[in-house]
Short mmCIF file of C-alpha atoms and ligand atoms in Angstrom, two decimals:
data_model
loop_
_atom_site.label_atom_id
_atom_site.label_comp_id
_atom_site.label_asym_id
_atom_site.label_seq_id
_atom_site.Cartn_x
_atom_site.Cartn_y
_atom_site.Cartn_z
CA MET A 1 -0.03 -0.01 0.05
CA SER A 2 1.39 3.42 -0.89
CA GLU A 3 2.21 6.00 1.76
CA ALA A 4 -0.56 8.32 0.58
CA LEU A 5 -3.20 5.67 0.88
CA GLU A 6 -1.97 4.46 4.20
CA LYS A 7 -2.02 8.03 5.48
CA ALA A 8 -5.60 8.55 4.24
CA GLN A 9 -6.76 5.30 5.80
CA SER A 10 -5.22 6.11 9.13
CA PHE A 11 -6.63 9.59 9.08
CA GLU A 12 -10.14 8.14 8.58
CA TYR A 13 -9.61 5.59 11.25
CA LYS A 14 -8.37 8.15 13.75
CA HIS A 15 -10.76 11.07 13.13
CA ALA A 16 -14.03 9.73 11.54
CA PRO A 17 -15.29 8.30 14.83
CA SER A 18 -15.55 11.81 16.29
CA ILE A 19 -18.42 12.60 13.89
CA LEU A 20 -21.71 11.82 15.66
CA GLU A 21 -24.21 9.90 13.62
CA GLU A 22 -26.88 12.45 14.61
CA GLN A 23 -24.85 15.02 12.77
CA ARG A 24 -25.24 13.20 9.52
CA PRO A 25 -28.23 12.33 7.38
CA LEU A 26 -29.86 9.08 8.38
CA PHE A 27 -30.10 7.26 4.99
CA HIS A 28 -28.16 9.42 2.53
CA LEU A 29 -24.49 8.66 2.19
CA THR A 30 -21.95 11.20 3.43
CA PRO A 31 -18.15 10.99 3.30
CA THR A 32 -16.44 9.08 6.06
CA ILE A 33 -14.77 12.32 6.95
CA GLY A 34 -14.02 15.53 5.01
CA TRP A 35 -15.22 16.34 1.45
CA MET A 36 -17.30 14.33 -1.04
CA ASN A 37 -18.34 15.05 -4.63
CA ASP A 38 -19.36 12.79 -7.49
CA PRO A 39 -20.53 9.17 -7.06
CA ASN A 40 -18.05 6.80 -8.67
CA GLY A 41 -17.90 3.08 -9.34
CA PHE A 42 -21.56 2.34 -8.69
CA SER A 43 -21.57 -1.43 -9.23
CA TYR A 44 -22.68 -4.80 -8.03
CA TYR A 45 -19.90 -7.00 -6.69
CA LYS A 46 -20.09 -10.27 -4.80
CA GLY A 47 -23.65 -9.81 -3.58
CA GLU A 48 -23.42 -6.15 -2.59
CA TYR A 49 -23.72 -2.73 -4.26
CA HIS A 50 -20.58 -0.73 -4.10
CA LEU A 51 -20.40 3.05 -4.33
CA PHE A 52 -17.21 5.04 -4.43
CA TYR A 53 -16.96 8.78 -4.44
CA GLN A 54 -14.70 11.71 -5.08
CA TYR A 55 -13.12 12.23 -1.75
CA HIS A 56 -10.76 14.54 0.12
CA PRO A 57 -10.65 13.26 3.75
CA TYR A 58 -8.40 15.89 5.17
CA SER A 59 -10.75 18.91 5.01
CA THR A 60 -14.33 19.81 3.95
CA GLU A 61 -12.86 21.47 0.86
CA TRP A 62 -12.07 19.91 -2.53
CA GLY A 63 -8.47 18.74 -2.65
CA PRO A 64 -6.29 16.08 -4.27
CA MET A 65 -8.94 13.50 -5.12
CA HIS A 66 -9.08 10.07 -3.44
CA TRP A 67 -11.78 7.48 -3.92
CA GLY A 68 -13.92 7.01 -0.81
CA HIS A 69 -15.83 3.78 -0.57
CA ALA A 70 -19.08 2.35 0.87
CA LYS A 71 -21.29 -0.65 0.15
CA THR A 72 -24.94 -1.53 0.70
CA LYS A 73 -27.35 -4.38 0.31
CA ASP A 74 -30.54 -2.29 0.19
CA PHE A 75 -29.39 1.20 -0.95
CA ILE A 76 -30.53 2.62 2.43
CA HIS A 77 -27.99 1.24 5.02
CA TRP A 78 -24.50 2.10 3.92
CA GLU A 79 -21.44 0.34 5.33
CA ARG A 80 -18.21 2.44 5.18
CA LEU A 81 -15.07 0.89 3.80
CA PRO A 82 -11.55 2.16 3.88
CA VAL A 83 -10.63 4.78 1.29
CA ALA A 84 -9.83 2.78 -1.82
CA MET A 85 -7.46 4.93 -3.84
CA ALA A 86 -5.07 7.87 -3.25
CA PRO A 87 -3.35 9.96 -5.81
CA ASP A 88 -0.03 8.18 -5.52
CA LYS A 89 1.26 7.52 -9.03
CA GLU A 90 3.04 9.74 -11.65
CA TYR A 91 -0.07 9.60 -13.82
CA ASP A 92 -2.57 10.46 -11.11
CA LYS A 93 -0.57 12.65 -8.77
CA ALA A 94 -2.92 15.56 -9.23
CA GLY A 95 -6.00 13.39 -8.49
CA CYS A 96 -7.93 10.24 -9.07
CA PHE A 97 -10.91 11.79 -10.76
CA SER A 98 -14.34 10.33 -11.41
CA GLY A 99 -14.97 6.95 -12.93
CA SER A 100 -16.93 3.81 -12.66
CA ALA A 101 -16.63 0.05 -12.11
CA THR A 102 -17.44 -3.36 -13.57
CA VAL A 103 -16.37 -6.98 -13.08
CA LEU A 104 -13.60 -8.67 -15.01
CA PRO A 105 -14.07 -12.13 -16.57
CA ASP A 106 -11.96 -13.69 -13.75
CA GLY A 107 -14.24 -12.16 -11.11
CA ARG A 108 -12.11 -9.25 -9.96
CA HIS A 109 -13.56 -5.81 -9.48
CA LEU A 110 -12.34 -3.35 -12.05
CA LEU A 111 -12.26 0.43 -11.42
CA VAL A 112 -11.92 2.79 -14.33
CA TYR A 113 -10.97 6.30 -13.41
CA THR A 114 -9.31 9.49 -14.67
CA GLY A 115 -5.69 10.15 -13.69
CA VAL A 116 -4.75 13.76 -13.54
CA GLN A 117 -1.21 14.82 -13.93
CA LYS A 118 0.53 18.25 -14.32
CA ARG A 119 2.54 18.42 -17.58
CA LEU A 120 4.71 20.81 -19.43
CA MET A 121 2.90 21.61 -22.70
CA PRO A 122 4.70 22.35 -25.99
CA ASP A 123 3.93 26.08 -25.54
CA GLY A 124 5.77 26.12 -22.21
CA ASP A 125 2.58 26.22 -20.09
CA ILE A 126 2.09 23.80 -17.26
CA LYS A 127 -1.29 22.11 -17.72
CA GLU A 128 -3.12 19.31 -16.14
CA THR A 129 -3.68 16.48 -18.48
CA GLN A 130 -6.11 13.65 -18.04
CA THR A 131 -5.86 9.98 -18.99
CA GLN A 132 -7.99 6.99 -18.19
CA CYS A 133 -6.59 4.48 -15.79
CA LEU A 134 -7.56 1.13 -14.15
CA ALA A 135 -7.40 -0.34 -10.68
CA ILE A 136 -8.22 -3.93 -9.83
CA GLY A 137 -9.41 -5.29 -6.53
CA ASP A 138 -11.44 -7.58 -4.38
CA GLY A 139 -14.12 -5.27 -3.05
CA VAL A 140 -11.88 -3.75 -0.32
CA ASN A 141 -8.33 -3.46 -1.61
CA TYR A 142 -7.42 -2.15 -5.03
CA GLU A 143 -4.15 -2.04 -6.91
CA LYS A 144 -3.53 0.24 -9.83
CA TRP A 145 -2.92 -1.59 -13.18
CA SER A 146 0.68 -1.88 -14.23
CA ASN A 147 -0.12 -0.73 -17.78
CA ASN A 148 -1.75 2.59 -16.73
CA PRO A 149 -2.73 4.83 -18.32
CA VAL A 150 -4.89 2.82 -20.74
CA LEU A 151 -6.29 5.76 -22.69
CA THR A 152 -4.19 8.80 -23.42
CA GLN A 153 -4.13 11.67 -25.87
CA GLU A 154 -3.12 9.16 -28.50
CA ASP A 155 -6.55 7.65 -28.22
CA LEU A 156 -8.47 10.95 -28.85
CA PRO A 157 -10.10 11.89 -32.11
CA THR A 158 -8.63 14.80 -34.02
CA GLY A 159 -9.11 18.02 -32.05
CA GLY A 160 -10.02 16.24 -28.81
CA SER A 161 -8.62 17.90 -25.70
CA SER A 162 -6.15 16.07 -23.45
CA VAL A 163 -6.80 18.62 -20.68
CA ASP A 164 -10.51 17.88 -20.52
CA PHE A 165 -10.77 14.09 -21.03
CA ARG A 166 -12.42 12.56 -17.98
CA ASP A 167 -15.08 10.55 -16.12
CA PRO A 168 -15.16 7.14 -17.88
CA LYS A 169 -18.46 5.20 -17.41
CA VAL A 170 -17.87 1.49 -18.14
CA TRP A 171 -20.34 -1.30 -18.78
CA GLN A 172 -20.35 -4.89 -20.04
CA GLU A 173 -22.23 -5.82 -23.21
CA PRO A 174 -24.37 -9.00 -23.39
CA ASP A 175 -21.51 -10.69 -25.47
CA GLY A 176 -19.06 -10.13 -22.53
CA SER A 177 -17.08 -7.34 -24.21
CA TYR A 178 -16.79 -3.93 -22.60
CA ARG A 179 -17.64 -0.30 -23.56
CA LEU A 180 -17.06 2.98 -21.90
CA VAL A 181 -18.13 6.55 -22.54
CA VAL A 182 -16.00 9.45 -21.42
CA GLY A 183 -16.35 13.25 -21.42
CA ASN A 184 -14.13 15.28 -23.68
CA ARG A 185 -13.81 18.81 -25.14
CA THR A 186 -13.77 19.26 -28.88
CA GLU A 187 -12.06 21.82 -31.10
CA ASP A 188 -14.91 24.31 -30.68
CA GLY A 189 -14.23 24.26 -26.94
CA SER A 190 -17.54 22.63 -26.04
CA GLY A 191 -18.31 19.12 -24.78
CA ALA A 192 -18.52 15.70 -26.39
CA VAL A 193 -18.99 12.07 -25.34
CA LEU A 194 -16.57 9.51 -26.72
CA LEU A 195 -17.09 5.80 -26.87
CA TYR A 196 -14.37 3.19 -26.44
CA LYS A 197 -14.43 -0.60 -26.64
CA SER A 198 -12.48 -3.47 -25.11
CA GLU A 199 -12.63 -7.29 -25.31
CA ASN A 200 -11.04 -7.92 -21.94
CA GLY A 201 -11.63 -4.66 -19.94
CA LEU A 202 -7.95 -3.83 -20.00
CA ASP A 203 -7.04 -2.85 -23.57
CA TRP A 204 -9.16 -0.12 -25.04
CA SER A 205 -9.71 1.52 -28.42
CA LEU A 206 -11.73 4.38 -29.76
CA VAL A 207 -15.01 3.74 -31.52
CA GLY A 208 -16.04 7.38 -32.08
CA SER A 209 -18.10 10.26 -30.75
CA VAL A 210 -21.62 9.59 -29.46
CA ASP A 211 -22.83 13.21 -29.25
CA ALA A 212 -21.42 16.69 -28.82
CA SER A 213 -22.66 19.91 -27.43
CA GLN A 214 -21.70 22.21 -30.34
CA ARG A 215 -21.95 24.92 -27.77
CA GLN A 216 -25.69 24.34 -27.27
CA TYR A 217 -25.83 22.47 -23.92
CA GLY A 218 -22.93 24.03 -22.06
CA MET A 219 -19.17 23.61 -22.51
CA MET A 220 -17.21 20.68 -21.06
CA TRP A 221 -19.54 17.64 -20.65
CA GLU A 222 -18.67 15.96 -17.37
CA CYS A 223 -19.71 12.57 -16.07
CA PRO A 224 -21.50 11.02 -19.06
CA ASP A 225 -23.65 7.89 -18.75
CA PHE A 226 -25.20 6.01 -21.69
CA PHE A 227 -27.68 3.18 -21.45
CA SER A 228 -30.92 1.83 -22.89
CA LEU A 229 -34.13 2.17 -20.94
CA ASP A 230 -37.69 1.19 -21.82
CA GLY A 231 -36.80 0.72 -25.51
CA GLN A 232 -34.95 4.04 -25.83
CA GLN A 233 -31.36 5.21 -25.42
CA VAL A 234 -30.47 7.69 -22.72
CA LEU A 235 -27.46 9.95 -22.49
CA LEU A 236 -26.89 11.73 -19.18
CA ILE A 237 -24.33 14.50 -18.98
CA SER A 238 -23.37 17.14 -16.42
CA PRO A 239 -22.23 20.20 -18.48
CA GLN A 240 -20.16 23.06 -17.14
CA GLU A 241 -20.92 26.72 -18.10
CA MET A 242 -24.49 26.17 -19.23
CA ARG A 243 -26.57 29.17 -20.27
CA PRO A 244 -30.13 29.28 -18.97
CA MET A 245 -32.97 28.13 -21.27
CA GLY A 246 -36.33 29.10 -19.89
CA LEU A 247 -36.97 27.29 -16.66
CA GLU A 248 -35.50 24.08 -18.06
CA PHE A 249 -31.82 24.83 -17.59
CA HIS A 250 -30.16 27.34 -15.26
CA ALA A 251 -26.71 28.89 -15.70
CA GLY A 252 -23.59 27.11 -14.50
CA ASN A 253 -23.23 23.45 -13.75
CA GLY A 254 -26.34 21.66 -14.89
CA THR A 255 -27.66 18.16 -15.56
CA VAL A 256 -28.99 17.13 -18.90
CA CYS A 257 -30.87 14.01 -20.00
CA ILE A 258 -31.02 13.30 -23.73
CA ILE A 259 -33.46 10.61 -24.81
CA GLY A 260 -33.12 9.21 -28.31
CA SER A 261 -32.50 6.22 -30.46
CA TYR A 262 -29.19 4.47 -31.05
CA ASP A 263 -27.85 2.43 -33.87
CA LYS A 264 -25.17 0.32 -32.10
CA GLU A 265 -23.59 -0.94 -35.36
CA LYS A 266 -23.03 2.47 -36.69
CA ASN A 267 -22.58 4.16 -33.30
CA HIS A 268 -25.16 6.70 -34.30
CA PHE A 269 -27.24 8.38 -31.57
CA SER A 270 -30.12 10.67 -32.58
CA ARG A 271 -31.72 13.02 -30.05
CA GLU A 272 -35.43 13.03 -29.54
CA HIS A 273 -36.08 14.74 -26.19
CA VAL A 274 -33.85 16.85 -23.95
CA GLN A 275 -34.66 17.78 -20.36
CA ALA A 276 -33.06 18.59 -17.05
CA ILE A 277 -32.39 15.61 -14.80
CA ASP A 278 -33.07 17.50 -11.63
CA TYR A 279 -34.69 20.91 -11.25
CA GLY A 280 -33.48 21.75 -7.75
CA ILE A 281 -30.52 23.64 -6.33
CA ASP A 282 -28.22 20.79 -5.46
CA PHE A 283 -27.70 17.97 -7.85
CA TYR A 284 -24.87 17.00 -10.14
CA ALA A 285 -22.86 14.23 -11.76
CA PRO A 286 -25.32 11.36 -11.43
CA GLN A 287 -24.33 7.81 -12.24
CA THR A 288 -26.52 4.81 -12.91
CA LEU A 289 -26.43 1.05 -12.43
CA GLU A 290 -28.70 -1.71 -13.82
CA ILE A 291 -29.43 -4.25 -11.13
CA ALA A 292 -30.36 -7.90 -11.49
CA ASP A 293 -34.17 -7.39 -11.46
CA GLY A 294 -33.86 -5.01 -14.40
CA ARG A 295 -34.17 -1.71 -12.56
CA ARG A 296 -31.91 1.16 -13.65
CA ILE A 297 -30.82 3.02 -10.46
CA MET A 298 -29.38 6.52 -10.45
CA ILE A 299 -27.57 8.26 -7.67
CA GLY A 300 -26.26 11.84 -7.82
CA TRP A 301 -24.11 14.24 -5.77
CA MET A 302 -26.68 16.29 -3.88
CA GLN A 303 -24.69 19.43 -4.10
CA ASN A 304 -23.63 21.75 -6.92
CA TRP A 305 -20.28 23.45 -7.65
CA ASN A 306 -22.10 26.77 -7.83
CA THR A 307 -23.55 26.55 -4.32
CA LEU A 308 -20.55 25.47 -2.32
CA GLY A 309 -20.58 28.76 -0.31
CA GLU A 310 -23.51 27.45 1.68
CA LYS A 311 -21.60 25.13 3.97
CA PRO A 312 -22.01 24.73 7.73
CA ARG A 313 -18.87 25.56 9.63
CA ASP A 314 -17.94 23.22 12.54
CA TYR A 315 -18.92 20.04 10.62
CA ARG A 316 -16.30 17.49 9.68
CA TRP A 317 -18.15 16.31 6.57
CA PHE A 318 -19.43 18.08 3.49
CA GLY A 319 -21.27 16.67 0.44
CA GLN A 320 -24.01 14.01 0.39
CA MET A 321 -25.47 11.61 -2.16
CA SER A 322 -29.07 11.75 -3.30
CA ILE A 323 -31.47 8.93 -2.60
CA PRO A 324 -30.91 6.27 -5.18
CA ARG A 325 -33.72 6.63 -7.76
CA GLU A 326 -35.49 4.17 -10.05
CA LEU A 327 -35.57 5.36 -13.61
CA SER A 328 -38.06 4.80 -16.34
CA ILE A 329 -39.34 6.60 -19.43
CA GLN A 330 -42.83 7.64 -20.02
CA ASN A 331 -44.10 9.75 -22.87
CA GLY A 332 -40.56 10.77 -23.80
CA ARG A 333 -39.66 11.87 -20.28
CA LEU A 334 -37.31 10.53 -17.70
CA ILE A 335 -39.26 9.49 -14.63
CA GLN A 336 -37.45 9.20 -11.25
CA THR A 337 -38.86 7.64 -8.10
CA PRO A 338 -37.09 7.01 -4.81
CA ILE A 339 -35.82 3.45 -4.67
CA ARG A 340 -38.61 1.25 -3.40
CA GLU A 341 -36.43 -0.31 -0.66
CA LEU A 342 -36.93 2.90 1.28
CA GLU A 343 -40.57 1.94 1.95
CA GLN A 344 -39.45 -0.87 4.28
CA TYR A 345 -38.18 1.77 6.72
CA ARG A 346 -41.31 3.86 6.90
CA CYS A 347 -43.06 4.06 10.25
CA ASN A 348 -45.51 6.19 12.32
CA ARG A 349 -47.94 6.60 9.41
CA VAL A 350 -50.16 9.69 9.58
CA VAL A 351 -52.99 10.12 7.11
CA TYR A 352 -55.33 13.04 6.40
CA GLN A 353 -57.82 13.04 3.58
CA ASN A 354 -59.90 15.81 1.99
CA VAL A 355 -58.58 18.52 4.29
CA PRO A 356 -59.74 21.98 3.11
CA VAL A 357 -56.89 24.48 3.22
CA SER A 358 -57.23 28.24 2.89
CA GLY A 359 -54.80 30.40 4.70
CA GLU A 360 -52.22 28.54 6.80
CA THR A 361 -52.89 25.19 8.47
CA GLU A 362 -50.77 22.79 10.54
CA LEU A 363 -51.85 19.21 10.91
CA GLN A 364 -51.24 17.27 14.08
CA ASN A 365 -48.24 14.88 13.90
CA VAL A 366 -47.21 16.22 10.46
CA GLU A 367 -43.73 17.44 11.26
CA GLY A 368 -40.13 16.14 11.22
CA ARG A 369 -36.84 16.22 9.43
CA ILE A 370 -36.54 12.51 8.50
CA ILE A 371 -39.70 11.87 6.62
CA ASP A 372 -41.36 10.48 3.51
CA MET A 373 -44.50 12.49 2.83
CA THR A 374 -46.90 12.45 -0.08
CA LEU A 375 -49.25 15.37 -0.72
CA ASN A 376 -52.20 15.32 -3.17
CA ILE A 377 -53.45 18.78 -3.86
CA ARG A 378 -56.59 19.49 -5.82
CA PRO A 379 -58.93 22.45 -6.34
CA VAL A 380 -62.38 22.72 -4.71
CA PRO A 381 -64.65 21.76 -7.64
CA GLY A 382 -65.50 24.77 -9.70
CA ASP A 383 -63.25 27.06 -7.71
CA LEU A 384 -59.67 27.38 -8.89
CA TYR A 385 -57.12 28.43 -6.30
CA ASN A 386 -54.36 30.96 -6.72
CA CYS A 387 -51.44 29.17 -5.10
CA PHE A 388 -50.57 26.44 -2.70
CA GLN A 389 -47.50 26.36 -0.46
CA VAL A 390 -45.91 23.83 1.86
CA ASN A 391 -43.56 25.14 4.55
CA LEU A 392 -40.85 22.71 5.66
CA ALA A 393 -38.06 22.61 8.30
CA LYS A 394 -39.82 25.51 10.01
CA ASP A 395 -39.48 27.35 13.31
CA GLU A 396 -39.97 30.98 14.25
CA GLU A 397 -37.02 32.06 12.16
CA CYS A 398 -36.39 29.37 9.50
CA VAL A 399 -38.41 27.92 6.68
CA THR A 400 -37.95 26.25 3.31
CA THR A 401 -40.93 26.59 1.01
CA LEU A 402 -42.41 24.92 -2.03
CA ARG A 403 -44.92 27.20 -3.73
CA TYR A 404 -47.13 26.21 -6.69
CA GLN A 405 -48.70 28.98 -8.70
CA LEU A 406 -51.67 27.62 -10.52
CA ASP A 407 -52.04 30.08 -13.40
CA THR A 408 -48.37 29.77 -14.52
CA SER A 409 -48.02 26.13 -13.32
CA ILE A 410 -44.66 27.14 -11.80
CA LEU A 411 -43.37 25.36 -8.71
CA LYS A 412 -40.67 27.20 -6.77
CA ILE A 413 -38.41 25.86 -4.03
CA ASP A 414 -36.99 28.53 -1.76
CA ARG A 415 -34.50 28.02 0.99
CA THR A 416 -33.55 31.69 1.42
CA TYR A 417 -34.73 31.56 5.07
CA SER A 418 -33.35 28.12 5.97
CA GLY A 419 -30.62 29.57 8.07
CA CYS A 420 -28.33 30.36 5.14
CA SER A 421 -25.47 32.79 5.43
CA ALA A 422 -23.96 32.69 1.97
CA ASP A 423 -25.16 34.75 -0.93
CA VAL A 424 -25.58 31.96 -3.48
CA VAL A 425 -28.64 30.72 -5.34
CA HIS A 426 -31.35 29.73 -2.87
CA THR A 427 -34.36 29.36 -5.17
CA ARG A 428 -35.27 27.43 -8.31
CA SER A 429 -38.45 27.52 -10.36
CA LEU A 430 -39.69 24.82 -12.63
CA MET A 431 -42.59 24.48 -15.03
CA VAL A 432 -44.87 21.61 -13.93
CA ARG A 433 -47.22 19.87 -16.33
CA HIS A 434 -50.64 21.57 -15.90
CA CYS A 435 -53.27 19.17 -14.55
CA ASP A 436 -56.15 21.56 -13.89
CA GLY A 437 -54.92 22.43 -10.41
CA ALA A 438 -54.11 18.87 -9.30
CA LEU A 439 -50.59 18.36 -8.08
CA LYS A 440 -48.83 15.38 -6.40
CA LEU A 441 -45.70 15.94 -4.37
CA ARG A 442 -43.61 13.24 -2.69
CA ILE A 443 -41.25 14.89 -0.32
CA LEU A 444 -38.21 13.13 1.22
CA MET A 445 -36.38 14.93 4.02
CA ASP A 446 -33.27 13.57 5.75
CA ARG A 447 -31.94 16.14 8.21
CA TYR A 448 -29.83 18.06 5.62
CA SER A 449 -31.79 17.72 2.49
CA ILE A 450 -35.14 17.86 0.69
CA GLU A 451 -35.90 15.86 -2.43
CA VAL A 452 -39.23 16.41 -4.13
CA PHE A 453 -40.69 14.03 -6.71
CA VAL A 454 -43.39 15.87 -8.67
CA ASN A 455 -46.39 14.06 -10.20
CA ASP A 456 -45.10 10.51 -9.64
CA GLY A 457 -41.53 11.36 -10.62
CA GLU A 458 -42.04 13.45 -13.71
CA GLN A 459 -39.64 15.92 -12.14
CA ALA A 460 -37.20 15.79 -9.32
CA VAL A 461 -36.17 18.77 -7.25
CA SER A 462 -33.27 18.36 -4.78
CA THR A 463 -31.73 20.74 -2.37
CA ALA A 464 -29.37 20.64 0.59
CA ILE A 465 -30.52 22.55 3.73
CA PHE A 466 -28.40 23.14 6.73
CA THR A 467 -31.27 24.48 8.88
CA ARG A 468 -30.89 23.66 12.58
CA GLN A 469 -32.62 20.38 13.36
CA THR A 470 -35.00 21.80 15.92
CA ALA A 471 -36.71 23.54 12.99
CA CYS A 472 -39.05 20.67 12.17
CA ALA A 473 -42.57 22.09 11.80
CA ILE A 474 -44.51 21.74 8.62
CA SER A 475 -47.48 23.78 7.50
CA PHE A 476 -49.73 24.12 4.47
CA GLU A 477 -51.00 27.35 2.94
CA ALA A 478 -53.26 28.34 0.12
CA VAL A 479 -54.36 31.61 -1.52
CA GLY A 480 -57.89 30.50 -2.42
CA SER A 481 -58.96 27.09 -1.26
CA VAL A 482 -57.49 23.63 -1.98
CA ILE A 483 -58.37 20.13 -0.88
CA LEU A 484 -55.38 18.26 0.50
CA ASP A 485 -54.52 14.63 1.21
CA VAL A 486 -51.44 13.92 3.26
CA GLU A 487 -49.70 10.60 3.89
CA LYS A 488 -46.66 11.05 6.08
CA TYR A 489 -44.09 8.56 7.49
CA ASP A 490 -40.96 8.95 9.58
CA ILE A 491 -38.06 6.98 8.32
CA GLN A 492 -36.21 4.83 10.91
CA LEU A 493 -33.44 2.41 10.27
CA THR A 494 -33.71 -0.96 11.90
C1 FRU B 501 -17.59 16.66 -11.73
C2 FRU B 501 -16.10 16.66 -11.76
C3 FRU B 501 -15.55 15.60 -12.65
C4 FRU B 501 -14.18 15.30 -12.11
C5 FRU B 501 -14.38 15.44 -10.63
C6 FRU B 501 -13.28 15.94 -9.88
O1 FRU B 501 -18.16 17.16 -10.57
O2 FRU B 501 -15.56 17.94 -12.02
O3 FRU B 501 -15.52 15.99 -14.03
O4 FRU B 501 -13.76 13.97 -12.46
O5 FRU B 501 -15.50 16.32 -10.44
O6 FRU B 501 -13.41 15.87 -8.53
#
């Protein structure tokens, strides 16, 4: 084991136990200690699901990237494992960036990641260059492959950037061969997704480009994923430097889902529908995994590069993963629902039906910060309301609101008054499909986050909140009158 890895492991071992479990989310994964960004290496290995993540154990700031490691049987209970990789080789000294995992024909676990290295360029500049590298292991210990890097600038198409060449997502084809997609920057400076193939998982060659931004959907395309789902082909990307487009895409680091069709033989992908993956404040770099029962599960970093200013001081962790989400396609849209395993941990059911709401109402036993709550909102027959609002994580000073304006069909999440002290984005608005005033919201809260699934998963809205935990009231408000059903559970881990 390298000195850098040993140091990181003993740092975790020594300091992580000082973080109280009550100071973490209950069922969302956080780093063992320090900083976490992208999910990496989401894979099934020897009967368990593994998840690695971009990791800097030594502080709650981004730093030389390691790979943190955890595993789960049910996507809800996470078991922490020792940090799996440190930046300890010439080709990854500046960081082990994002990547993915699969299984080799001989049963070993294969990690595919981006090695970052500082290099003297022909023009005399020192630039970071990125190559794709492998590590092989047994589910706990990993060793970097002796032939690293396996994809370098030599393997790029003409004009492809060796500075922005990262985030390989690997999978195995039904015939046993392997493919990976990786983000790249083309000659026009904007993003592309490249496809590579391998017979054995170790030796790789370029197939070609799958799709490119052409400066339309942001610049560098980070963390691509590419898979078939419900008879269609899906390309997920996390572009940098996006420009806003209506309420669909906001400026900065965004998430984009492109649904289309794919001719595998010709490597030709044609776009049919383009949408945001998540419409909230904090979501980025999601990665998916197809599990044995056929479900395609996606997990994302429930944070965004643009909102890092909003960070609690005196915590020894920062960054959390989203709830794993089941994906499907309906009517050309990506549908996301919280992984069904969560339902096993629901308790203390509280139900209200046909509650008239006008003005502000609290309902007995509807409160909490670790909850799974579904709201069905509908107009009083013949009498359309103006707007409906739910107030979450509330006390006399703090509140995070979800407000639905019926005439515009705009839903807005607002955490301005959630105890924030940084002047970053605290609101997002999204256009919801108009259903004559009917709206269904499933709201998950887990101490430091809110995830909203609108109309059975047609849209997802995720945000971190660092509101003090004593702010746990919930209330409902309407301008005009609505009829409300509430089904609320606490989540408890057994
Ligand atoms: C996305 C990203 C990746 C990169 C990693 C570095 O959030 O910028 O492109 O691999 O984070 O930590």
